[in-house]
Amino acid sequence: KMRQFSPRIKQTSFLLSLLLLWNIAVGVAAEDDSSVSVEFFNELPFQVELFWENPTDGSKHSQGAIAGRGGTLIINSYPGHRFVYDALGSWQSVEISPLLEAEREVGKAIILAGGQESIQVRCETSVKGGTEYEEMDILVHTDWSPWGASRFLELVREGYYNGCALNRVVPKFLTQFGIGANYEARTVRRVDQIPDDPPLNIQFQVGYMSYAGSGPHSRTSEVFIVMPETHAHQLEYFGTNSWETPFAQVDLHRYGWDATLSPIAKWHAYGDMPPWGNGPDPQKIYERDGYEYLKREFPQLDYLRSCYVVEEKLVDEFKKEL
């Protein structure tokens, strides 16, 4: 004979079920609506004012002004919140995407670039062991790796990469640089780490740029460029470390997309660093006499002469003419 529950027991069971469902719903909502720290980087040449847009009536509420050329604003926000800003008469919007697990500790980074997919940096570099000079354009992508992109642009604006040695040139693998020519600057930047960017599963290609690192959240100023004729299996291996998210690429269109015709194929190669090769030792470069060591032991090493943000230089030249 089947056991019959009393009305009181049935009512209690029903209320417990409702309570359980309510707790689950609240837990899911709390997880979805958890606040997140968001750092906005204004990579435009001019100041912008950031507004939160009310989804109910479309009203705009100022969050503050952000200086141009790398100015920042940090706020606490929520996934789904929409922000807008006026980029010289063109209103641009950004929406806070769902919080990823990798962002719970460090927060989100968002670049404001007026709708531009990339920001052009131009470097003058020596080639063929310092016997010639050529220009190299780099396209810094605004949404591939925002922490990394903003740090690179910051260093370019500071002139950090001016005179920087291309200290690790390994054909069919990579070229690494970022130990600055100025001892004080490289000493400070050596320990000035930025968070890892969440991987977007972007497949590495020849000319792509990423940071070198030694562990999670270890990126500072050293970056690498994927070299021409890098094997497919190595391209697939790039990005397996959490700090290896591409943030830029060398613009190869002027060479008909043939990287072997670009400056990166013309840098003098002393081979990999110790213990994998006999090239320059990064630890010695970081010492006070590091660049004297390079000149003495590796006289044909190539260097970046200068780097600048193209749009900003054009703006500055225009202002001079006014």
Coordinates of C-alpha atoms in Angstrom, one line a residue:
K1 CA 0.0 0.0 0.0
M2 CA 1.4 3.4 -1.1
R3 CA 2.2 5.7 1.8
Q4 CA 0.1 8.9 1.8
F5 CA 1.6 12.3 3.0
S6 CA -0.5 14.5 5.2
P7 CA -1.5 18.0 3.8
R8 CA 0.8 19.6 6.3
I9 CA 3.8 17.6 5.1
K10 CA 2.9 18.3 1.5
Q11 CA 2.7 22.0 2.2
T12 CA 6.0 22.0 4.0
S13 CA 7.6 20.1 1.2
F14 CA 6.2 22.6 -1.4
L15 CA 7.6 25.6 0.6
L16 CA 11.0 24.0 0.9
S17 CA 11.1 23.4 -2.8
L18 CA 10.2 27.0 -3.5
L19 CA 12.8 28.2 -1.0
L20 CA 15.5 26.0 -2.7
L21 CA 14.5 27.4 -6.2
W22 CA 14.6 30.9 -4.9
N23 CA 18.1 30.4 -3.4
I24 CA 19.3 29.0 -6.7
A25 CA 17.8 31.9 -8.6
V26 CA 19.4 34.5 -6.3
G27 CA 22.7 32.7 -6.5
V28 CA 22.7 32.8 -10.3
A29 CA 21.6 36.4 -10.4
A30 CA 24.3 37.4 -7.9
E31 CA 26.9 35.6 -10.0
D32 CA 25.6 37.2 -13.3
D33 CA 25.3 40.6 -11.7
S34 CA 28.5 40.7 -9.7
S35 CA 30.3 44.0 -10.1
V36 CA 33.7 44.2 -11.8
S37 CA 36.5 46.8 -11.9
V38 CA 36.8 48.2 -15.3
E39 CA 39.8 50.3 -16.5
F40 CA 39.1 52.4 -19.5
F41 CA 42.2 53.5 -21.6
N42 CA 41.7 56.5 -23.9
E43 CA 44.1 55.9 -26.7
L44 CA 42.7 58.8 -28.8
P45 CA 44.9 62.0 -29.2
F46 CA 42.3 64.1 -27.3
Q47 CA 40.3 64.0 -24.0
V48 CA 36.9 62.4 -23.9
E49 CA 34.1 62.3 -21.4
L50 CA 32.7 58.9 -20.6
F51 CA 28.9 58.5 -19.9
W52 CA 26.9 55.6 -18.5
E53 CA 23.7 55.2 -20.6
N54 CA 20.6 54.4 -18.7
P55 CA 18.9 51.5 -20.5
T56 CA 15.4 52.6 -19.4
D57 CA 15.3 56.1 -20.8
G58 CA 18.6 56.5 -22.7
S59 CA 19.8 59.3 -20.4
K60 CA 23.5 59.8 -20.1
H61 CA 25.3 60.2 -16.8
S62 CA 28.9 61.4 -16.7
Q63 CA 31.5 59.1 -15.2
G64 CA 34.4 61.5 -15.7
A65 CA 36.8 62.9 -18.3
I66 CA 39.7 60.8 -19.5
A67 CA 42.8 62.4 -20.9
G68 CA 44.0 61.5 -24.3
R69 CA 47.1 59.5 -25.2
G70 CA 46.7 56.8 -22.6
G71 CA 44.7 58.4 -19.9
T72 CA 42.7 56.0 -17.7
L73 CA 39.5 55.9 -15.6
I74 CA 38.7 53.0 -13.3
I75 CA 35.1 52.4 -12.2
N76 CA 33.1 49.5 -10.8
S77 CA 30.4 48.4 -13.2
Y78 CA 28.3 45.4 -14.2
P79 CA 28.0 43.1 -17.2
G80 CA 25.6 44.6 -19.7
H81 CA 26.2 48.2 -18.7
R82 CA 26.7 50.5 -21.7
F83 CA 29.0 53.5 -21.9
V84 CA 29.2 56.1 -24.6
Y85 CA 31.6 58.9 -25.5
D86 CA 31.9 61.6 -28.1
A87 CA 34.9 61.2 -30.5
L88 CA 34.9 64.5 -32.4
G89 CA 31.2 64.4 -33.2
S90 CA 30.9 60.6 -33.6
W91 CA 29.3 58.9 -30.6
Q92 CA 30.9 55.6 -29.8
S93 CA 29.6 53.0 -27.4
V94 CA 31.1 50.1 -25.4
E95 CA 29.3 47.4 -23.4
I96 CA 30.6 45.5 -20.5
S97 CA 30.8 41.9 -21.6
P98 CA 30.1 39.0 -19.2
L99 CA 32.7 38.5 -16.6
L100 CA 35.3 35.8 -17.5
E101 CA 36.9 33.7 -14.8
A102 CA 40.3 35.1 -15.6
E103 CA 38.9 38.6 -15.0
R104 CA 37.6 38.0 -11.5
E105 CA 40.9 38.8 -9.9
V106 CA 42.2 41.6 -12.2
G107 CA 39.1 43.2 -13.7
K108 CA 38.5 44.3 -17.3
A109 CA 40.4 46.6 -19.6
I110 CA 38.7 48.5 -22.4
I111 CA 40.4 50.7 -25.0
L112 CA 38.6 53.8 -26.3
A113 CA 39.8 54.4 -29.8
G114 CA 36.9 56.0 -31.6
G115 CA 35.9 52.9 -33.4
Q116 CA 39.4 52.2 -34.8
E117 CA 40.3 48.5 -34.9
S118 CA 44.0 49.3 -34.7
I119 CA 46.4 52.1 -33.8
Q120 CA 49.4 52.6 -36.1
V121 CA 52.9 52.8 -34.6
R122 CA 55.9 53.5 -36.9
C123 CA 59.4 52.5 -36.0
E124 CA 62.7 53.2 -37.7
T125 CA 64.9 50.3 -37.4
S126 CA 68.4 49.3 -38.5
V127 CA 68.8 46.3 -40.7
K128 CA 71.6 44.2 -42.0
G129 CA 73.8 44.6 -38.9
G130 CA 73.3 48.3 -38.6
T131 CA 74.4 49.2 -42.2
E132 CA 71.0 50.4 -43.3
Y133 CA 67.7 51.8 -41.9
E134 CA 64.1 51.1 -42.8
E135 CA 60.6 52.0 -41.5
M136 CA 58.4 49.3 -39.9
D137 CA 54.7 49.9 -39.3
I138 CA 53.0 48.1 -36.4
L139 CA 49.2 47.8 -36.1
V140 CA 48.2 47.7 -32.4
H141 CA 44.8 46.0 -32.1
T142 CA 42.4 47.7 -29.7
D143 CA 40.5 44.5 -28.7
W144 CA 42.9 41.6 -29.0
S145 CA 44.8 42.2 -25.7
P146 CA 43.8 45.6 -24.2
W147 CA 46.1 45.5 -21.2
G148 CA 49.1 44.6 -23.4
A149 CA 48.2 47.0 -26.2
S150 CA 47.9 50.0 -23.8
R151 CA 51.2 49.1 -22.1
F152 CA 53.0 49.0 -25.5
L153 CA 51.5 52.3 -26.5
E154 CA 52.5 53.8 -23.2
L155 CA 56.1 52.7 -23.7
V156 CA 56.1 54.0 -27.2
R157 CA 54.9 57.5 -26.1
E158 CA 57.6 57.5 -23.4
G159 CA 60.3 56.9 -25.9
Y160 CA 61.2 53.7 -24.1
Y161 CA 61.9 51.7 -27.2
N162 CA 64.0 54.4 -28.9
G163 CA 67.5 52.9 -29.2
C164 CA 66.2 49.5 -28.0
A165 CA 68.3 46.5 -28.9
L166 CA 66.8 43.6 -30.9
N167 CA 68.6 41.3 -28.6
R168 CA 67.1 37.9 -29.4
V169 CA 66.9 37.3 -33.2
V170 CA 66.2 33.7 -34.0
P171 CA 65.3 33.0 -37.7
K172 CA 62.2 31.0 -38.3
F173 CA 61.2 31.5 -34.7
L174 CA 61.1 35.0 -33.1
T175 CA 62.7 38.3 -32.5
Q176 CA 62.5 39.6 -28.9
F177 CA 63.2 43.1 -27.6
G178 CA 62.2 45.4 -24.8
I179 CA 65.2 45.9 -22.5
G180 CA 65.4 49.6 -22.9
A181 CA 68.6 51.6 -23.7
N182 CA 68.2 53.7 -20.6
Y183 CA 69.4 51.9 -17.4
E184 CA 67.0 53.7 -15.0
A185 CA 64.0 53.2 -17.3
R186 CA 64.6 49.5 -17.9
T187 CA 65.2 48.9 -14.2
V188 CA 61.9 50.4 -13.3
R189 CA 60.0 48.7 -16.1
R190 CA 61.5 45.3 -15.4
V191 CA 59.3 44.8 -12.4
D192 CA 56.3 46.9 -13.6
Q193 CA 54.0 44.0 -14.4
I194 CA 50.5 44.1 -16.0
P195 CA 47.7 41.5 -15.8
D196 CA 47.3 38.8 -18.4
D197 CA 44.6 39.4 -21.0
P198 CA 41.9 36.7 -21.4
P199 CA 42.9 34.6 -24.4
L200 CA 40.6 35.1 -27.5
N201 CA 42.1 32.0 -29.2
I202 CA 43.7 34.1 -32.0
Q203 CA 46.0 31.9 -34.0
F204 CA 49.5 33.3 -34.2
Q205 CA 50.8 34.2 -37.7
V206 CA 54.1 35.6 -39.0
G207 CA 54.5 39.2 -37.9
Y208 CA 52.2 38.9 -34.9
M209 CA 53.5 40.4 -31.6
S210 CA 53.1 39.3 -28.0
Y211 CA 54.8 39.7 -24.7
A212 CA 57.5 37.5 -23.3
G213 CA 56.9 36.4 -19.8
S214 CA 57.9 34.0 -17.0
G215 CA 54.5 33.2 -15.5
P216 CA 51.0 34.4 -15.0
H217 CA 50.7 38.3 -14.9
S218 CA 54.5 38.7 -15.5
R219 CA 54.4 40.9 -18.6
T220 CA 56.5 44.1 -18.5
S221 CA 58.2 45.6 -21.5
E222 CA 59.7 42.7 -23.4
V223 CA 57.8 41.7 -26.5
F224 CA 58.5 39.3 -29.4
I225 CA 57.6 39.2 -33.1
V226 CA 57.0 36.0 -34.9
M227 CA 59.6 35.6 -37.7
P228 CA 59.1 34.7 -41.4
E229 CA 59.0 31.0 -42.2
T230 CA 58.2 29.9 -38.7
H231 CA 57.0 26.3 -38.8
A232 CA 53.3 25.6 -38.4
H233 CA 53.7 23.5 -35.2
Q234 CA 55.5 26.5 -33.6
L235 CA 52.8 28.8 -34.6
E236 CA 50.3 26.5 -32.9
Y237 CA 52.5 26.4 -29.8
F238 CA 52.6 30.2 -29.4
G239 CA 49.8 31.2 -27.1
T240 CA 49.8 28.1 -24.9
N241 CA 51.2 30.2 -22.1
S242 CA 48.7 32.5 -20.4
W243 CA 50.8 35.6 -21.0
E244 CA 51.2 35.0 -24.7
T245 CA 48.2 36.8 -26.2
P246 CA 48.8 38.7 -29.4
F247 CA 48.3 42.4 -29.2
A248 CA 49.7 43.7 -32.5
Q249 CA 51.1 42.7 -35.9
V250 CA 53.7 44.1 -38.2
D251 CA 51.9 45.6 -41.2
L252 CA 53.1 43.5 -44.1
H253 CA 50.7 44.8 -46.8
R254 CA 53.4 47.1 -48.3
Y255 CA 55.5 44.0 -49.0
G256 CA 52.7 42.2 -50.7
W257 CA 52.2 40.2 -47.5
D258 CA 55.7 38.6 -48.1
A259 CA 57.4 38.9 -44.7
T260 CA 60.8 37.9 -46.2
L261 CA 60.8 41.3 -47.9
S262 CA 60.1 43.2 -44.6
P263 CA 62.7 44.6 -42.1
I264 CA 62.0 41.8 -39.7
A265 CA 63.7 39.4 -42.1
K266 CA 66.8 41.6 -42.4
W267 CA 67.8 41.9 -38.7
H268 CA 71.2 40.4 -37.9
A269 CA 70.8 37.1 -36.0
Y270 CA 73.3 36.1 -33.3
G271 CA 71.0 33.2 -32.4
D272 CA 69.1 32.4 -29.2
M273 CA 70.0 33.5 -25.7
P274 CA 71.8 31.3 -23.3
P275 CA 71.5 28.4 -22.5
W276 CA 69.8 27.7 -25.8
G277 CA 72.3 29.6 -27.9
N278 CA 75.2 32.0 -27.9
G279 CA 73.3 35.2 -28.4
P280 CA 73.1 38.2 -26.0
D281 CA 72.4 37.3 -22.3
P282 CA 69.3 39.3 -21.1
Q283 CA 70.6 39.3 -17.5
K284 CA 73.8 41.1 -18.6
I285 CA 71.8 43.6 -20.7
Y286 CA 69.8 44.6 -17.6
E287 CA 73.0 45.5 -15.8
R288 CA 74.2 49.2 -15.8
D289 CA 76.7 48.6 -18.5
G290 CA 74.4 46.3 -20.4
Y291 CA 74.5 48.3 -23.7
E292 CA 78.3 48.6 -23.5
Y293 CA 78.3 44.8 -23.3
L294 CA 76.2 44.6 -26.4
K295 CA 78.4 47.0 -28.4
R296 CA 81.5 45.1 -27.3
E297 CA 80.3 41.5 -27.8
F298 CA 77.7 41.8 -30.5
P299 CA 78.8 44.7 -32.8
Q300 CA 76.4 43.8 -35.6
L301 CA 73.3 43.8 -33.5
D302 CA 70.4 45.8 -34.9
Y303 CA 68.4 48.4 -33.0
L304 CA 65.2 50.3 -33.1
R305 CA 66.1 53.9 -33.7
S306 CA 62.7 55.5 -32.8
C307 CA 59.0 54.6 -32.5
Y308 CA 55.9 56.9 -32.4
V309 CA 52.1 56.8 -32.7
V310 CA 51.5 57.9 -36.3
E311 CA 48.2 59.7 -35.7
E312 CA 49.6 61.6 -32.7
K313 CA 52.6 62.8 -34.7
L314 CA 50.3 64.1 -37.4
V315 CA 48.2 65.9 -34.8
D316 CA 51.3 67.5 -33.3
E317 CA 52.6 68.6 -36.7
F318 CA 49.2 70.1 -37.6
K319 CA 49.1 72.1 -34.4
K320 CA 52.6 73.5 -35.1
E321 CA 51.3 74.9 -38.4
L322 CA 48.4 76.7 -36.8

